[in-house]
PDB file of C-alpha atoms in Angstrom:
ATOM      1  CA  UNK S   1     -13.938  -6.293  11.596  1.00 80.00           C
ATOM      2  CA  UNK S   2     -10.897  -6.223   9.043  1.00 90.00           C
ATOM      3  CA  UNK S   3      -7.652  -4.624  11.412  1.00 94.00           C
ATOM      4  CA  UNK S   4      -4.713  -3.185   9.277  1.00 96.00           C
ATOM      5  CA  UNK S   5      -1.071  -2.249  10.780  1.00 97.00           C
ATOM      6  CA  UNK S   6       0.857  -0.848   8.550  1.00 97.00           C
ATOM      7  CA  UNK S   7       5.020  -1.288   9.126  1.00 97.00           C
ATOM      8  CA  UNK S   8       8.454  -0.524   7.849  1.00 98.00           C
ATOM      9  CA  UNK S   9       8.705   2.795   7.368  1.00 98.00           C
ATOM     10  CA  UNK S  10      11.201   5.174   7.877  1.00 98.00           C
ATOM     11  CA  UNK S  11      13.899   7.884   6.896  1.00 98.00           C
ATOM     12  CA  UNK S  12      15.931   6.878   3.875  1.00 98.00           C
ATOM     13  CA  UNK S  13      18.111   8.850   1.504  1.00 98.00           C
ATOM     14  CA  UNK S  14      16.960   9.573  -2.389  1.00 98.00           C
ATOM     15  CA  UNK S  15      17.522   6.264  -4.067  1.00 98.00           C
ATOM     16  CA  UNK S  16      17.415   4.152  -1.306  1.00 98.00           C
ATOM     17  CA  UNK S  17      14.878   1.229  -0.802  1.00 98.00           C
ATOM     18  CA  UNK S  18      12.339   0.989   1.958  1.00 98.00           C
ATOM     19  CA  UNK S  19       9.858  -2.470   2.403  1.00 98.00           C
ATOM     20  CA  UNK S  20       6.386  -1.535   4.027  1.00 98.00           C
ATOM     21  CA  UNK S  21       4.888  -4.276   5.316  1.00 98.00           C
ATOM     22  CA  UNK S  22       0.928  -4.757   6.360  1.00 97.00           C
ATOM     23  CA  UNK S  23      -0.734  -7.297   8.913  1.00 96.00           C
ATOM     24  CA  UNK S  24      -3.933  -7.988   8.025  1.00 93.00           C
ATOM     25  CA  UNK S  25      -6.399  -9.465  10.432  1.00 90.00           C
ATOM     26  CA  UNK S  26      -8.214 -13.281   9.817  1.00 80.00           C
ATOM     27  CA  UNK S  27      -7.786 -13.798   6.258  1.00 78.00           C
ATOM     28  CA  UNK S  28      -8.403 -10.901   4.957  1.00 78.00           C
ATOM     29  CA  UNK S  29      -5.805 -11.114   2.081  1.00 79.00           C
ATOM     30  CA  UNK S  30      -7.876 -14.494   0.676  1.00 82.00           C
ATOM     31  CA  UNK S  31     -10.904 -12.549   0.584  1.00 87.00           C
ATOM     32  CA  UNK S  32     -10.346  -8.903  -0.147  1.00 92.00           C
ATOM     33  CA  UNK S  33      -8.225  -6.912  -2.675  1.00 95.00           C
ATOM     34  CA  UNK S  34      -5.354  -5.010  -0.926  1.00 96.00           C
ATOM     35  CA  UNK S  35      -4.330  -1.741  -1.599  1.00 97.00           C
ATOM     36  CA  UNK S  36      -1.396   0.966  -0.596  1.00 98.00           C
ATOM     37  CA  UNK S  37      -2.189   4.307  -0.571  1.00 98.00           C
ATOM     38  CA  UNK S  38      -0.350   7.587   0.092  1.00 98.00           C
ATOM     39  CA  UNK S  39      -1.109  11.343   1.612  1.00 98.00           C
ATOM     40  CA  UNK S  40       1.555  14.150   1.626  1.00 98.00           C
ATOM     41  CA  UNK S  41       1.345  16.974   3.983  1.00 94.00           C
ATOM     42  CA  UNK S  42      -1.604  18.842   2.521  1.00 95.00           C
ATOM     43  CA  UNK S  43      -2.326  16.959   0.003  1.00 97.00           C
ATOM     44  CA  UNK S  44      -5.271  14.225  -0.527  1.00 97.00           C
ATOM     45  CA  UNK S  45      -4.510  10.715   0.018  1.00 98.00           C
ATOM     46  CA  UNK S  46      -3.645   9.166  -3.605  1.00 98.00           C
ATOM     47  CA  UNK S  47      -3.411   5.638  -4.434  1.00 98.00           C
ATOM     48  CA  UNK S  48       0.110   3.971  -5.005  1.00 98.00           C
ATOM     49  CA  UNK S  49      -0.746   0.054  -6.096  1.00 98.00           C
ATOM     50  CA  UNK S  50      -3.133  -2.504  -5.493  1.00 98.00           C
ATOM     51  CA  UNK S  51      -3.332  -6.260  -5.765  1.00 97.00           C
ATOM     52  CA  UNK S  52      -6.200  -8.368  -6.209  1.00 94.00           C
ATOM     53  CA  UNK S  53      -7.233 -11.181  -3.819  1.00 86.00           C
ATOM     54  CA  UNK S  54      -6.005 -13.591  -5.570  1.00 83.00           C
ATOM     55  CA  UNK S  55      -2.343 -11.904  -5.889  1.00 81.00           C
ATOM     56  CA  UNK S  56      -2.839 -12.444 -10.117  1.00 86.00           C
ATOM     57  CA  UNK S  57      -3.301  -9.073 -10.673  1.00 95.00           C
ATOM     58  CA  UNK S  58      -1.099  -5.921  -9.286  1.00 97.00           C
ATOM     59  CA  UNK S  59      -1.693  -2.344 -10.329  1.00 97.00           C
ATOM     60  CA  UNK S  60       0.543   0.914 -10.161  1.00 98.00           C
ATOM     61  CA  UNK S  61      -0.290   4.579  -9.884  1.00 98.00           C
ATOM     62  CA  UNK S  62       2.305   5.812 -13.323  1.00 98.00           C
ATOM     63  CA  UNK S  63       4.614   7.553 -10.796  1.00 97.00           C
ATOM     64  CA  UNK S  64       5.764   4.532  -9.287  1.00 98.00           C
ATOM     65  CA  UNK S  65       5.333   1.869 -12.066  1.00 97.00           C
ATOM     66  CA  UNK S  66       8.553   0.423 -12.215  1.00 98.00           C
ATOM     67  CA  UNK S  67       9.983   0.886  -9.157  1.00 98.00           C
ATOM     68  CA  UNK S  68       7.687  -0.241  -6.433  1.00 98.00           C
ATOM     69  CA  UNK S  69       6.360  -3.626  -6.085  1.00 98.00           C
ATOM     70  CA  UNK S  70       3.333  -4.817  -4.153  1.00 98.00           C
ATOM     71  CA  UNK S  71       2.992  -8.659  -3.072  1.00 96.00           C
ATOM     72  CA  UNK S  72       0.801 -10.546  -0.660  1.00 93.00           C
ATOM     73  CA  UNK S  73       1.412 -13.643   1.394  1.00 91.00           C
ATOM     74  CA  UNK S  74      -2.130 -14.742   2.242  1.00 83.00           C
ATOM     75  CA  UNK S  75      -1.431 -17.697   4.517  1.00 87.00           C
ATOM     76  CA  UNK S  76       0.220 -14.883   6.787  1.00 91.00           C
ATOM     77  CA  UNK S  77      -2.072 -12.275   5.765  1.00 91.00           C
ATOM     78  CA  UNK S  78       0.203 -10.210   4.893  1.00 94.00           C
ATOM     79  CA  UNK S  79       0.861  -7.259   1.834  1.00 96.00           C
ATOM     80  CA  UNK S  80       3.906  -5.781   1.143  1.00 97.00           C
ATOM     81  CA  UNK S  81       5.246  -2.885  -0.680  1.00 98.00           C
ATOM     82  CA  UNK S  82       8.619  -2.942  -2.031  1.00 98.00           C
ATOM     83  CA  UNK S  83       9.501   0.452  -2.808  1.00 98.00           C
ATOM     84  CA  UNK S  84      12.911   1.215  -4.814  1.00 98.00           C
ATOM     85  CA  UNK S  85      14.594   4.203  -6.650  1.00 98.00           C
ATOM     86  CA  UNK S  86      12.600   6.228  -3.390  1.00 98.00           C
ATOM     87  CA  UNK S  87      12.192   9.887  -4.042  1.00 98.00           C
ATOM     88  CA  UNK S  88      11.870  13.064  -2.259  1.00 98.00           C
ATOM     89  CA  UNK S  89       7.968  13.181  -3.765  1.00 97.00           C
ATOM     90  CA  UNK S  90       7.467   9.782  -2.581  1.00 98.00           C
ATOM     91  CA  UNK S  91       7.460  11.719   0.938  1.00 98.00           C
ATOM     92  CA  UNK S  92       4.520  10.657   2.859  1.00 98.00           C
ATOM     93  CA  UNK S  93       2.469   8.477   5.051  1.00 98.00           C
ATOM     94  CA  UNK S  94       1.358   5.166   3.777  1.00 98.00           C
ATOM     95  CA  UNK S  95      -1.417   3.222   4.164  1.00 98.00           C
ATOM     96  CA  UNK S  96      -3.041  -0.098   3.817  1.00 97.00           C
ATOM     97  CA  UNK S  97      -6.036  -0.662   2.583  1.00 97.00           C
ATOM     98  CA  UNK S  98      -8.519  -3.562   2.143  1.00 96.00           C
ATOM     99  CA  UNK S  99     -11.721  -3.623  -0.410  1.00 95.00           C
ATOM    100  CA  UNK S 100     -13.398  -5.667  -2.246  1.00 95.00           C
ATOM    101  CA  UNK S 101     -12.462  -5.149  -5.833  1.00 95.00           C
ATOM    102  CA  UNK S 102      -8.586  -3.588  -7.233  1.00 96.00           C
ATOM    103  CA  UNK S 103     -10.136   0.123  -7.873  1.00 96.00           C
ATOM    104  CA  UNK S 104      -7.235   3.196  -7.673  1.00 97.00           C
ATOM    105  CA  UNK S 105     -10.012   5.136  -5.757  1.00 97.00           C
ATOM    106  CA  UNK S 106     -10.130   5.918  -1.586  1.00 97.00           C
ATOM    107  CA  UNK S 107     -13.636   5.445  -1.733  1.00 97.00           C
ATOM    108  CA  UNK S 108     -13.308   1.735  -3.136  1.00 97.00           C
ATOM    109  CA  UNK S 109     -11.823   0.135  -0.087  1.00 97.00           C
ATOM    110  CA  UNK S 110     -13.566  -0.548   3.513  1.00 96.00           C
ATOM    111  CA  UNK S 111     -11.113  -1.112   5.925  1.00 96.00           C
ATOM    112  CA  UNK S 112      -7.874   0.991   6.632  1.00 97.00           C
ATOM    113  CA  UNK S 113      -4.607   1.173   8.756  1.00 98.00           C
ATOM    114  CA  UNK S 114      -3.003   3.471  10.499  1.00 97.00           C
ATOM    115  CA  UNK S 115      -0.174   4.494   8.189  1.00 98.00           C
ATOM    116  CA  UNK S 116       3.110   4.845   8.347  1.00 98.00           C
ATOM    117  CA  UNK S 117       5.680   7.202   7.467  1.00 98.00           C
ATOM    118  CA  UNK S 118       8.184   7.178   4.754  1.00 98.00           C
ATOM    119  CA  UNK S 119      10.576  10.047   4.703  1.00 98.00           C
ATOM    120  CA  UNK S 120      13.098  10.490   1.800  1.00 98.00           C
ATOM    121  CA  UNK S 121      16.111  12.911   2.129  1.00 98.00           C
ATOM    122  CA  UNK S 122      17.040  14.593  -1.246  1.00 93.00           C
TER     123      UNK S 122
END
């Protein structure tokens, strides 16, 4: 089975920059299409970027086009999310996700981490 951790989050001030970071396990990022996806305190988990298997591709929810970045190191198997210009709204916990084609929906992806929380101070 695919195992996610998801890293790097944390408290930052409103403008700040955080780097998530997710371990994949085996080579999962050669294989499957990786994904970062968000939930807010009572709200339902929304998706944030993806990036195809073979990293040619990368996708953004419009909210943060242009400031986050997603990226994948496959011989480490392992995704990042760059995420600049942070937000109050970008509040939330983030996860990792693995499936097998670049789709913006929860359903679309099999395998999931843990998450990790990104708080950002107004």
């Amino acid at each position: 089975q695919v195992q996610l951790v998801e890293s790097g989050g944390g408290l930052v001030q409103a403008g700040g920059s955080l780097r998530l970071s997710c371990a994949a396990s085996r080579r999962t990022l050669s294989i499957y299409a990786m994904g970062w996806f968000r939930q807010a305190p009572g709200k339902e988990r929304e998706f944030v970027a993806v990036i195809t298997w073979s990293g040619g591709s990368t996708y953004y929810s419009d909210s943060v086009e242009g400031r986050f970045t997603i990226s994948r190191d496959a011989a480490k198997n392992t995704v990042h999310l760059q995420m600049n210009s942070l937000k109050p709204e970008d509040t939330a916990v983030y996860y990792c996700a693995a499936g097998p084609r670049p789709v913006r929906t929860v359903v679309g992806y099999e395998f999931w981490g843990q998450g990790t929380q990104v708080t950002v101070s107004s």
